[in-house]
CSV table of C-alpha atoms in Angstrom, one decimal:
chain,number,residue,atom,x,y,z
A,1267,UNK,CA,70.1,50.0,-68.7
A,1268,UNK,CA,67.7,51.1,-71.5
A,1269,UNK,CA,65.1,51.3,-69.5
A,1270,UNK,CA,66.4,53.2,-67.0
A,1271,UNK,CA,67.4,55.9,-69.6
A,1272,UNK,CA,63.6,55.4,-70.8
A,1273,UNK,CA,62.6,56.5,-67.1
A,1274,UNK,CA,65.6,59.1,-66.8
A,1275,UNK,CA,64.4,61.1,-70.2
A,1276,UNK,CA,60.8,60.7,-69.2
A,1277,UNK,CA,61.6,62.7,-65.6
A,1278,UNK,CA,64.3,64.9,-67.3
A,1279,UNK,CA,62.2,66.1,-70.5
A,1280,UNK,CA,59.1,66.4,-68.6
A,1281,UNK,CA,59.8,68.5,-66.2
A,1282,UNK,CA,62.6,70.8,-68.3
A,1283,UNK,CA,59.3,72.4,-69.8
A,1284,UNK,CA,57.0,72.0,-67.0
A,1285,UNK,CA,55.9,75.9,-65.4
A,1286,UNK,CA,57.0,74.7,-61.6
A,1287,UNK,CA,60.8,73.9,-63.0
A,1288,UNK,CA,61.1,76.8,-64.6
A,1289,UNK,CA,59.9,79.1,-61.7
A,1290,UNK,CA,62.6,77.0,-59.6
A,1291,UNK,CA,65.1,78.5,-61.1
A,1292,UNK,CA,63.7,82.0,-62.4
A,1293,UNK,CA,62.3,82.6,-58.9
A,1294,UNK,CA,66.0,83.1,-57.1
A,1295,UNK,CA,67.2,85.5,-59.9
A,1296,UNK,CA,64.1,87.6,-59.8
A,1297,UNK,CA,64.3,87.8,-56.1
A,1298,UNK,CA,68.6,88.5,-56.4
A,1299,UNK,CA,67.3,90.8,-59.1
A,1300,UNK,CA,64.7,92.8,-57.4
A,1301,UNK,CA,67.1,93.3,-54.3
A,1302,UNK,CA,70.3,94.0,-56.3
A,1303,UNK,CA,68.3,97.1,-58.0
A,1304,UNK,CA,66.7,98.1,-54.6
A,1305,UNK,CA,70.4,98.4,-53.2
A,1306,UNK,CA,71.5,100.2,-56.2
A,1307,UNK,CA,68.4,102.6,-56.4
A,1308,UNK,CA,69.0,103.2,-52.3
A,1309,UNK,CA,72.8,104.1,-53.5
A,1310,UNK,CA,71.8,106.0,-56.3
A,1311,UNK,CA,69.2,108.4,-54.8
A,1312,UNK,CA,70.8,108.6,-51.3
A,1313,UNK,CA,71.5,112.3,-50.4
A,1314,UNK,CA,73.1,114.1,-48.0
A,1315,UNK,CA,71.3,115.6,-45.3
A,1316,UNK,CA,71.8,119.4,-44.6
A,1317,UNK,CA,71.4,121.3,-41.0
A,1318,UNK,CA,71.0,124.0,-40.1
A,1319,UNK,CA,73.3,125.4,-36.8
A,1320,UNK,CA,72.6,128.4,-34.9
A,1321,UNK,CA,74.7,129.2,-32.1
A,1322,UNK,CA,76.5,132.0,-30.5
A,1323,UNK,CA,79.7,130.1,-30.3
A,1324,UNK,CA,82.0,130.3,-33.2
A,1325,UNK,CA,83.8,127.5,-31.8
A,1326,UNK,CA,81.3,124.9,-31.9
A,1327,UNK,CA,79.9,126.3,-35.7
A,1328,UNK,CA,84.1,125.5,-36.8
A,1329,UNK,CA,83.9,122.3,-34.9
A,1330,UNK,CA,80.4,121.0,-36.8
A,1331,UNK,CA,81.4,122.9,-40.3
A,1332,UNK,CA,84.6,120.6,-40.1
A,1333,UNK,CA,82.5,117.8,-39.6
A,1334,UNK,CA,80.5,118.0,-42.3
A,1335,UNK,CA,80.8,114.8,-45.0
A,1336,UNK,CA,79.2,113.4,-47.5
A,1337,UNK,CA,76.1,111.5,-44.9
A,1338,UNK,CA,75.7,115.1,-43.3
A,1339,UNK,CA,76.1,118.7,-43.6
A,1340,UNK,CA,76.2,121.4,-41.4
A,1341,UNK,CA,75.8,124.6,-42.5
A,1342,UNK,CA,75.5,128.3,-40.1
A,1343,UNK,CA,72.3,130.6,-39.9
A,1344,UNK,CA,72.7,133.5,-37.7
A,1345,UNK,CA,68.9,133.3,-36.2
A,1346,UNK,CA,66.7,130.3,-35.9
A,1347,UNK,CA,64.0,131.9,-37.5
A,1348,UNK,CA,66.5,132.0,-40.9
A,1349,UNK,CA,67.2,128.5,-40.6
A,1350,UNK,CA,63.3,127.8,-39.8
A,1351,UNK,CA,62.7,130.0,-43.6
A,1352,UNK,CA,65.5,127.6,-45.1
A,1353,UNK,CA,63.9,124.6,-43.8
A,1354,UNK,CA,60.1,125.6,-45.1
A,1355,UNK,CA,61.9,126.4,-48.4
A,1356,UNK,CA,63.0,122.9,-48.2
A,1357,UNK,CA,66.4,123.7,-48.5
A,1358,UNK,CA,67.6,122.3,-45.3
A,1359,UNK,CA,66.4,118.6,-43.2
A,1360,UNK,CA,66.6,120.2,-39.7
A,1361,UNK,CA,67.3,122.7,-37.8
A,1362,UNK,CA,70.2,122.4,-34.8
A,1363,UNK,CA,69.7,125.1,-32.0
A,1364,UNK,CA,72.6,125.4,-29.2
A,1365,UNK,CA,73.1,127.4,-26.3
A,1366,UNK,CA,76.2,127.3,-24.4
A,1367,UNK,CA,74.7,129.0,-21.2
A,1368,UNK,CA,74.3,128.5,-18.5
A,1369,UNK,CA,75.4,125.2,-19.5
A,1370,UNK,CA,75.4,123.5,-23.4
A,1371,UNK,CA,72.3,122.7,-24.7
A,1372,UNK,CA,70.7,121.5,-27.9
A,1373,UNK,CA,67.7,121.0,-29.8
A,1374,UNK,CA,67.2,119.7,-33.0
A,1375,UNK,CA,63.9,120.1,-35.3
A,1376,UNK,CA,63.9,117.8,-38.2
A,1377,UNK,CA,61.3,118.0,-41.4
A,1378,UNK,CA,59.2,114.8,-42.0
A,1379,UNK,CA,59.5,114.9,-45.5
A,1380,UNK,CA,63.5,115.5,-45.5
A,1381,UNK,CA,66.9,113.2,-45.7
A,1382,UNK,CA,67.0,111.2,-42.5
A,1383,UNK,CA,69.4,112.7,-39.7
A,1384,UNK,CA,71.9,110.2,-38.0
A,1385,UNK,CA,71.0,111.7,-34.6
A,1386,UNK,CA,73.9,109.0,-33.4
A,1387,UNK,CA,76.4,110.6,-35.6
A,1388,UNK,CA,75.2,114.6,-34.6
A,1389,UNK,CA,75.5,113.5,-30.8
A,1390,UNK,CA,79.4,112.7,-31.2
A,1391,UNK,CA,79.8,115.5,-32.9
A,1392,UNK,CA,78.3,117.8,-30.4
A,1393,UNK,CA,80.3,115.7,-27.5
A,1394,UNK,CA,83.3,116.7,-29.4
A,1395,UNK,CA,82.7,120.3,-29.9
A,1396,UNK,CA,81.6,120.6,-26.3
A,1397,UNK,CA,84.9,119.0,-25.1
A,1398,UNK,CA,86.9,121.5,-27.2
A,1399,UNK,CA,84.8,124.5,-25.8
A,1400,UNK,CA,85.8,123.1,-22.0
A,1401,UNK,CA,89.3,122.8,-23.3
A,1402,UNK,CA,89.0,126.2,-24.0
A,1403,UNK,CA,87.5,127.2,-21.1
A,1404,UNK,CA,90.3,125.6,-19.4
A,1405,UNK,CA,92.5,126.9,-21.3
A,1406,UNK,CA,94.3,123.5,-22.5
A,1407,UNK,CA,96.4,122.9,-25.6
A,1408,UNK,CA,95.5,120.9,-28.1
A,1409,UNK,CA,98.3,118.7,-27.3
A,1410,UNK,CA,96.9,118.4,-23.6
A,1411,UNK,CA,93.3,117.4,-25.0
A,1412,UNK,CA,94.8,114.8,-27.3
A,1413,UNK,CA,96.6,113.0,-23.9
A,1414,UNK,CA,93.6,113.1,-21.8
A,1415,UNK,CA,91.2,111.2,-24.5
A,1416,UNK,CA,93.6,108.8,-26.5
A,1417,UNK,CA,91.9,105.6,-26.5
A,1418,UNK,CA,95.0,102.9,-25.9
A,1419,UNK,CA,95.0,100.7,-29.7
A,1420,UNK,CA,94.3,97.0,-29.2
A,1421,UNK,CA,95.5,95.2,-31.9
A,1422,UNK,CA,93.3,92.1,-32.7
A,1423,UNK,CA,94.2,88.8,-34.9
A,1424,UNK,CA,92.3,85.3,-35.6
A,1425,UNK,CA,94.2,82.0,-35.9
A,1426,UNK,CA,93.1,78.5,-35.8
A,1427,UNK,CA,94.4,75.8,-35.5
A,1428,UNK,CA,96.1,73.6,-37.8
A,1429,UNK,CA,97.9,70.1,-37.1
A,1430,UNK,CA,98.5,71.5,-33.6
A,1431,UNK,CA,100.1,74.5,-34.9
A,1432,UNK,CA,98.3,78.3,-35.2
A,1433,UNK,CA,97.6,79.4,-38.1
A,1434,UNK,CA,96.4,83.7,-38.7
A,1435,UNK,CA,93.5,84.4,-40.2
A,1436,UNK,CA,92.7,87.9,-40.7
A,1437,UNK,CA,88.9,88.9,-39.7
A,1438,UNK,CA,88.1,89.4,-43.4
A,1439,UNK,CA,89.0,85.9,-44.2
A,1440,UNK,CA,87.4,84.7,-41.7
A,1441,UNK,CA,84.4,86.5,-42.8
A,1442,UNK,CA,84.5,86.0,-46.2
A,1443,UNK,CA,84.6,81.9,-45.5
A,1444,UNK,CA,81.9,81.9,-43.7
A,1445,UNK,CA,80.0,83.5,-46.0
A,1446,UNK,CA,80.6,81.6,-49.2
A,1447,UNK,CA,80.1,78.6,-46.0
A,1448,UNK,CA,76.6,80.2,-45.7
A,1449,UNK,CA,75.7,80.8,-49.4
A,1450,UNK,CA,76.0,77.2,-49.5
A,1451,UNK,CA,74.2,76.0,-47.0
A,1452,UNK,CA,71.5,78.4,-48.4
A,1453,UNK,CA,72.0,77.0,-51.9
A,1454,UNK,CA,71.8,73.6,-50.4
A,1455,UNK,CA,68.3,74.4,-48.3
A,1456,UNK,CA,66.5,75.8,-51.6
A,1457,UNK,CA,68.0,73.3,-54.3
A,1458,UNK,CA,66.5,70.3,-51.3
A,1459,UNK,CA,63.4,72.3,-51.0
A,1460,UNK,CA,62.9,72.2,-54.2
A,1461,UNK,CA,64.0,68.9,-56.1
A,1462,UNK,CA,63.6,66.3,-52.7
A,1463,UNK,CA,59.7,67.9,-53.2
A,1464,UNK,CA,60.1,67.1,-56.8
A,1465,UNK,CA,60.9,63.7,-56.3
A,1466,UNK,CA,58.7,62.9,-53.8
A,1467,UNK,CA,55.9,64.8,-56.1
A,1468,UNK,CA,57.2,62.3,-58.8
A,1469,UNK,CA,56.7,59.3,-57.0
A,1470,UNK,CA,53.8,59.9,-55.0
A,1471,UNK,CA,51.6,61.2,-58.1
A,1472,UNK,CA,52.5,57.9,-60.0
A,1473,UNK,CA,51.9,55.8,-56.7
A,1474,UNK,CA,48.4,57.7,-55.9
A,1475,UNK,CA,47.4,57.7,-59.4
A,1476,UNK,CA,47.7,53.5,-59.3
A,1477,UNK,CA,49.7,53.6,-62.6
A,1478,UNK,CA,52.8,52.0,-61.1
A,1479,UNK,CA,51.2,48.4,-61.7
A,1480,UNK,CA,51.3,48.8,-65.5
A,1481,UNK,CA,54.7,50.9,-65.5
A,1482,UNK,CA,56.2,48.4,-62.9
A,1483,UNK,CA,55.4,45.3,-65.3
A,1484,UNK,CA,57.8,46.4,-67.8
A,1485,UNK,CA,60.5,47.8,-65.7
A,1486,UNK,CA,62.1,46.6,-62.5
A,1487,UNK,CA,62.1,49.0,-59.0
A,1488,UNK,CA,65.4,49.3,-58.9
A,1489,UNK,CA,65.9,50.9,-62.6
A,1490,UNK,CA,62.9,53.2,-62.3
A,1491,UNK,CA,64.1,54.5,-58.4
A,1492,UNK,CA,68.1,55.3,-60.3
A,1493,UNK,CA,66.2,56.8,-63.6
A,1494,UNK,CA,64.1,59.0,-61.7
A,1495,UNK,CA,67.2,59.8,-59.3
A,1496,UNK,CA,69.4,60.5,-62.3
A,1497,UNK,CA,66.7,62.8,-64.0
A,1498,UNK,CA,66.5,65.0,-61.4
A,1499,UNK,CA,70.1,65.0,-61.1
A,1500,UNK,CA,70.5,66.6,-64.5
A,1501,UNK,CA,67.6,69.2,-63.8
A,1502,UNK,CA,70.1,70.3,-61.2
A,1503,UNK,CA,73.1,70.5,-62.6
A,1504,UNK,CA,71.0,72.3,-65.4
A,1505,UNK,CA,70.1,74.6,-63.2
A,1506,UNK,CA,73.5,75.0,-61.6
A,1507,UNK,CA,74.9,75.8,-65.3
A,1508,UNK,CA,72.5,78.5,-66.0
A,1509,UNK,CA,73.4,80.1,-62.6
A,1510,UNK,CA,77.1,80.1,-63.1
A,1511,UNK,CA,76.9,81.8,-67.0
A,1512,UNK,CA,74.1,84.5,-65.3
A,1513,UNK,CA,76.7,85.4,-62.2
A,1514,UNK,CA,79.4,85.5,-64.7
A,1515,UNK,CA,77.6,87.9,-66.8
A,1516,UNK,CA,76.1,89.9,-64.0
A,1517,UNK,CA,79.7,90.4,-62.8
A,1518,UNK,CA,81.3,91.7,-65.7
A,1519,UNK,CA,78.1,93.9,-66.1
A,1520,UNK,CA,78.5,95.2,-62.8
A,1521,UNK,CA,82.5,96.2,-63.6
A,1522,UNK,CA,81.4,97.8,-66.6
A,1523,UNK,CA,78.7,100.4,-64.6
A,1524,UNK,CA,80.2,103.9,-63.7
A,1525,UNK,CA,79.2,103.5,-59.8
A,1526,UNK,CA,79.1,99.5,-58.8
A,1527,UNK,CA,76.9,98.9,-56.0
A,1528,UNK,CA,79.2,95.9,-55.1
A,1529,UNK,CA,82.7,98.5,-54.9
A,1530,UNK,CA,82.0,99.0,-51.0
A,1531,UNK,CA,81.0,95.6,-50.0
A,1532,UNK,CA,83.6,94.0,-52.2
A,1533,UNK,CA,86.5,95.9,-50.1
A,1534,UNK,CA,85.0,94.0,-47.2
A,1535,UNK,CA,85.8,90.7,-48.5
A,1536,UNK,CA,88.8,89.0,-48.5
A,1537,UNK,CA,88.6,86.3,-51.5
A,1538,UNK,CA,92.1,85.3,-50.8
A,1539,UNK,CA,90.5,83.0,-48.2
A,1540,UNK,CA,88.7,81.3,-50.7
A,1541,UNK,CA,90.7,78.4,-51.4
A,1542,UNK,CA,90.3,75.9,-54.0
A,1543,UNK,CA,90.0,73.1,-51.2
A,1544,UNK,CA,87.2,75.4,-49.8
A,1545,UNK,CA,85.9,75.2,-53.0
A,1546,UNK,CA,86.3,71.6,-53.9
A,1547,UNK,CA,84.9,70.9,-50.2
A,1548,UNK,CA,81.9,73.1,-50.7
A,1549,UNK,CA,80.9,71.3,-54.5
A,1550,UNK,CA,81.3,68.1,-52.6
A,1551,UNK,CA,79.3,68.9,-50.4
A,1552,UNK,CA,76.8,70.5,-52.0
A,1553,UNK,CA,76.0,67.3,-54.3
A,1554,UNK,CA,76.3,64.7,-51.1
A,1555,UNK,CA,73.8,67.0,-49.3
A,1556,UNK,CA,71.5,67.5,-52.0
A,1557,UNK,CA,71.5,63.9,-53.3
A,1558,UNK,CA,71.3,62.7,-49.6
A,1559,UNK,CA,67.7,64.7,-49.6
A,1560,UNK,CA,66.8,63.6,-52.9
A,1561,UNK,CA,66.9,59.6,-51.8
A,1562,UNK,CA,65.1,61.0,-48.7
A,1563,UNK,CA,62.5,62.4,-50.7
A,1564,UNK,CA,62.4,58.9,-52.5
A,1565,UNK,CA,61.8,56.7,-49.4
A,1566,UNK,CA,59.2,59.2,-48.4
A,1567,UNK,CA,57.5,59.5,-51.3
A,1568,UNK,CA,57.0,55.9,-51.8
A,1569,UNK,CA,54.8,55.4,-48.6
A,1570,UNK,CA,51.7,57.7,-49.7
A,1571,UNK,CA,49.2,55.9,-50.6
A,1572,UNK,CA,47.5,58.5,-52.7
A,1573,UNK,CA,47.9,62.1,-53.7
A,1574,UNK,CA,46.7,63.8,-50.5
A,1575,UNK,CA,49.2,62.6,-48.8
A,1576,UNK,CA,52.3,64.0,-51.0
A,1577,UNK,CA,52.6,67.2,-48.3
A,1578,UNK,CA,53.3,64.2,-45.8
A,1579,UNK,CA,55.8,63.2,-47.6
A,1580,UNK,CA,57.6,66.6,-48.0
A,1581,UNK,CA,57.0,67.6,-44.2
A,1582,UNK,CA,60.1,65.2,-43.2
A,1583,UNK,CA,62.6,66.7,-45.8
A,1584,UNK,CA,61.3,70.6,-45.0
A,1585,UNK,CA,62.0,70.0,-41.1
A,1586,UNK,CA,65.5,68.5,-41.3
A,1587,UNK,CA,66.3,71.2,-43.8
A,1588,UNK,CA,65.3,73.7,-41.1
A,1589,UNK,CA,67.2,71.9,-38.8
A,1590,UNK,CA,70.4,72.3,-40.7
A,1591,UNK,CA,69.6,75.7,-42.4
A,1592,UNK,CA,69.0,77.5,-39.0
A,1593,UNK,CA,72.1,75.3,-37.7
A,1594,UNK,CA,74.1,77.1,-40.4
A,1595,UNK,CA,73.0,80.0,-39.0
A,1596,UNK,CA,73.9,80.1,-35.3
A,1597,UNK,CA,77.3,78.5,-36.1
A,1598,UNK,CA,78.3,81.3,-38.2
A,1599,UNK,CA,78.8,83.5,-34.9
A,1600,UNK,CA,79.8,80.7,-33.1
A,1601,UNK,CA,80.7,77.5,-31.9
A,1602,UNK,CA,79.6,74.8,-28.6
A,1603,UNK,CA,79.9,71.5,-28.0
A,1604,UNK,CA,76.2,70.3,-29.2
A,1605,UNK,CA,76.8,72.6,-32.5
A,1606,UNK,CA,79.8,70.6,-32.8
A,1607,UNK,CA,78.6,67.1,-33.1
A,1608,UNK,CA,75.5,68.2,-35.4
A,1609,UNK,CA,78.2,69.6,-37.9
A,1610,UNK,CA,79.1,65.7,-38.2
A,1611,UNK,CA,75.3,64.2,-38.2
A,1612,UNK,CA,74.5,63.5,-42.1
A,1613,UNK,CA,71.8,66.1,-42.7
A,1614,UNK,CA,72.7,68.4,-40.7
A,1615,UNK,CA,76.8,68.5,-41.5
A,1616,UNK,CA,75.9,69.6,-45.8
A,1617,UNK,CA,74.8,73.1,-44.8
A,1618,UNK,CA,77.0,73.3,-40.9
A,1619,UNK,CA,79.6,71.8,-42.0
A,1620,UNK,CA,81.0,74.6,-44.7
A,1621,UNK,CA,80.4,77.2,-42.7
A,1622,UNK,CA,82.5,76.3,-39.9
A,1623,UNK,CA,85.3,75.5,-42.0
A,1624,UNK,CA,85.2,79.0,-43.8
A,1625,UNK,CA,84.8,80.0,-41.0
A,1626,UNK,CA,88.2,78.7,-39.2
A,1627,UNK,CA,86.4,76.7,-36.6
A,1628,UNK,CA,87.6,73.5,-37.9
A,1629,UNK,CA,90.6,71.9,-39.9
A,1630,UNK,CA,90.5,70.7,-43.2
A,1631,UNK,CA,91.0,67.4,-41.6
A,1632,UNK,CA,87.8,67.4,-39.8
A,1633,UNK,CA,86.0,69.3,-42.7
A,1634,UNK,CA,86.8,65.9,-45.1
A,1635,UNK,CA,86.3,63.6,-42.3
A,1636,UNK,CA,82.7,64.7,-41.6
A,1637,UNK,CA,82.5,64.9,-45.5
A,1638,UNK,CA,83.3,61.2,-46.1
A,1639,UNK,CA,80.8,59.9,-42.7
A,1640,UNK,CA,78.3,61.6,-45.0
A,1641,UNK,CA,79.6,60.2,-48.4
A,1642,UNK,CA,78.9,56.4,-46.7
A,1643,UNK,CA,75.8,57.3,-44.7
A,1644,UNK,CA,74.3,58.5,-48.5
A,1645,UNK,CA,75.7,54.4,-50.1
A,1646,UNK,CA,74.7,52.6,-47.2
A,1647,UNK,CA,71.1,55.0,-46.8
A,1648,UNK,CA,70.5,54.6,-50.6
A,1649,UNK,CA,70.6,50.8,-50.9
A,1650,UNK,CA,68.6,50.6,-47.6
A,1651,UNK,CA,66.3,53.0,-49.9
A,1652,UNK,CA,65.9,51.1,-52.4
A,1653,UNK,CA,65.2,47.6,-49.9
A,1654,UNK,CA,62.2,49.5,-49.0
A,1655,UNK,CA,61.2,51.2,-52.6
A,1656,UNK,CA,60.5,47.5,-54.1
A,1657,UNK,CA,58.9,46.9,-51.1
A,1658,UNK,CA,56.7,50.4,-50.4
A,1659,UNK,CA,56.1,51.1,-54.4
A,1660,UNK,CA,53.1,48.8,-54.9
A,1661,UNK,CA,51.8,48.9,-51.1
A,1662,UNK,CA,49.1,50.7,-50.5
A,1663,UNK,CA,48.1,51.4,-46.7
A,1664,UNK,CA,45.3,53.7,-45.8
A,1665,UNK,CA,46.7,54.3,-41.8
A,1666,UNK,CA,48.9,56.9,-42.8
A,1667,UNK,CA,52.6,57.1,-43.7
A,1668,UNK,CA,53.9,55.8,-40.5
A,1669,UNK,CA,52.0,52.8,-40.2
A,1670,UNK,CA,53.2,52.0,-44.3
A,1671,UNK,CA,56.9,52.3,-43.0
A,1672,UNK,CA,56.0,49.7,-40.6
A,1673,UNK,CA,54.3,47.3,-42.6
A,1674,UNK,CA,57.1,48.0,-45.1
A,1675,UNK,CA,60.0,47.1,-41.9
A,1676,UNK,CA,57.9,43.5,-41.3
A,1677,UNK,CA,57.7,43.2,-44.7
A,1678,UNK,CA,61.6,43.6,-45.7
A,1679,UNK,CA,62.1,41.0,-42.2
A,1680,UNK,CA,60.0,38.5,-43.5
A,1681,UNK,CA,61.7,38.6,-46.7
A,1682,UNK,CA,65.6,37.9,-45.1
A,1683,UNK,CA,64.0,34.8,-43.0
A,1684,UNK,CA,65.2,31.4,-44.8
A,1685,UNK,CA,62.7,29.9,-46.0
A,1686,UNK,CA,61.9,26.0,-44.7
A,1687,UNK,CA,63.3,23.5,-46.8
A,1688,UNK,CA,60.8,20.9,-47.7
A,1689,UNK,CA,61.1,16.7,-47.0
């Protein structure tokens, strides 16, 4: 046991002031940094656009003067060649010409260097002003027009289903789960990026550098694979710590600014439909998934047979990471059959798996069940890891990493045959 904790404070310590660990976890909160303060710059200097309208119709200068908020304004010249002044004074963003005969038309000029103009926006507007000057034309109330274009409501709602009864889930808590789902699976992709490449670097440097003879003499396999798993273990949760105190902080910053980039996309979430057993299920998963990778990166790691071959190692963890980040992805906007049973392959399930259970595809049930074929795939993968760490750690094989896991398989055969008892 001591010298395990030898090996764990050696792989802790070491890297806790190396350069790499600490751009591991600086890197994400500069790039959440950097975006955050584009967002809130793009709020901050976002102005409204102003054009100009000239038309003979005083109907359709009410109808755009009415509506006019705080994305565009429309505001009335009596001659185009006004509006064109206002506009090389740089005091409007374009210039909006219309002519109601022989039929409405419009043209719009817009300065290069101005606000942008939602042409999207300006083409409803104008669809609704010409539909008021037909109604006028054809002399209908108002009462008439608002009968021939109501739009019948459809009411929508989400359930899912529970223990075979329906359960509602309004569309913003649907949303919001699947998002925490998805800043999960993200957390998961970059935390296994980073600290299965770690481990693998940890092993594969000692291996290459023929040092684990001498290291190996005073300390068995088994204790140095659990110390090294262990000190990265506590880099993590490290990590994780620092994380929680700087979104804690950057929240009750945010509260405290006058205008909070976060007001309007905080109305859009529901955090009612984050549960405490979405967030038990998501920490769970979170440290099966990540420690799955980890022994991953262990196994791999312990077939180089020198340096070079460390981005081998890696190139196994990075795919299946893909594989499960990307999966994350498509399940969010929906469900089939093939998505389903990935959600459930170890792997894959740590980053699909959340998601579709914030997201209401699947029961709580079926969000523990694939949790716990994942908890025993990770005890039953970890001892068959470290079968092969005692036997990979001090074999060296030039073929490649392939042809070590095969010698390593006849190797770990020839060691469970009984061995011939002597006359």
């Amino acid at each position: 046991m001591k010298k395990m904790d030898v090996i764990f404070r050696q792989v802790f310590f070491k890297n806790l002031k190396s350069k790499t660990w600490l751009w591991i976890v600086l890197g994400p909160l500069v790039l959440a940094a950097v975006f955050g303060g584009v967002f809130w710059l793009m709020n901050q200097t976002n102005q409204t656009s102003k054009i100009g309208v000239v038309t003979s119709s005083p109907a359709l200068t009410s109808t755009l003067k009415a509506s006019s908020d705080d994305d565009q304004r429309y505001i009335s010249y009596s001659s185009t060649a006004a509006a064109k002044r206002a506009m090389a004074d740089e005091d409007l963003d374009g210039v909006l010409t219309i002519s109601t005969q022989p039929t409405t038309h419009a043209s719009l000029i817009e300065r290069t260097d101005g606000n942008g103009i939602n042409q999207t926006q300006l083409q409803s507007v104008l669809a609704q002003a010409h539909t008021k000057e037909v109604a006028a034309q054809l002399k209908l109330s108002t009462t008439q027009l608002q009968s021939l274009f109501a739009t019948p409501q459809l009411a929508t709602s989400s359930v899912s289903v529970d223990k075979g009864k329906l359960v509602s889930r309004s569309a913003k808590t649907q949303k919001s789960g699947a998002m925490v789902g998805f800043i999960l699976g993200m957390l998961i992709y970059t935390f296994v990026i980073s600290y299965a490449s770690m481990m693998a670097q940890e092993i594969g440097t000692e291996k290459g550098s023929r040092i684990e003879e001498s290291i190996l003499t005073a300390i068995t396999p088994q204790a140095q694979f659990f110390g090294k798993l262990l000190g990265i273990l506590a880099l993590m949760a490290v990590q994780m710590a620092i994380y929680g105190v700087v979104t804690l902080a950057g929240g009750l910053l945010l509260q405290r600014l006058p205008k909070s980039p976060l007001s309007s996309l905080m109305t859009n979430i529901d955090l009612s439909g984050i549960s405490l057993n979405m967030l038990l299920f998501s920490l769970a998963f979170f440290f099966v998934g990540t420690l799955t990778y980890t022994v991953l990166a262990a196994l791999t790691g312990s077939l180089v047979a020198n340096q070079e071959q460390i981005g081998q190692a890696t190139t196994p963890i990075v795919m299946l990471g893909m594989l499960g980040y990307f999966g994350a992805l498509i399940v969010a906007g929906g469900t089939s059959p093939i998505l389903n049973i990935a959600s459930y392959i170890p792997f894959l399930s740590t980053m699909m798996m959340p998601v579709r259970l914030g997201a209401g595809q699947v029961t709580a049930i079926a969000g523990w069940s694939a949790l716990g074929i994942n908890l025993v795939f990770l005890i039953l993968f970890t001892w068959l890891t470290v079968k092969f760490y005692q036997t990979n750690v001090l074999s060296y094989s030039d073929g490649g990493m392939l042809k070590a896991f095969k010698r390593s398989w006849q190797l770990q055969r020839a060691a469970r045959k009984p061995k011939p008892v002597k006359s």
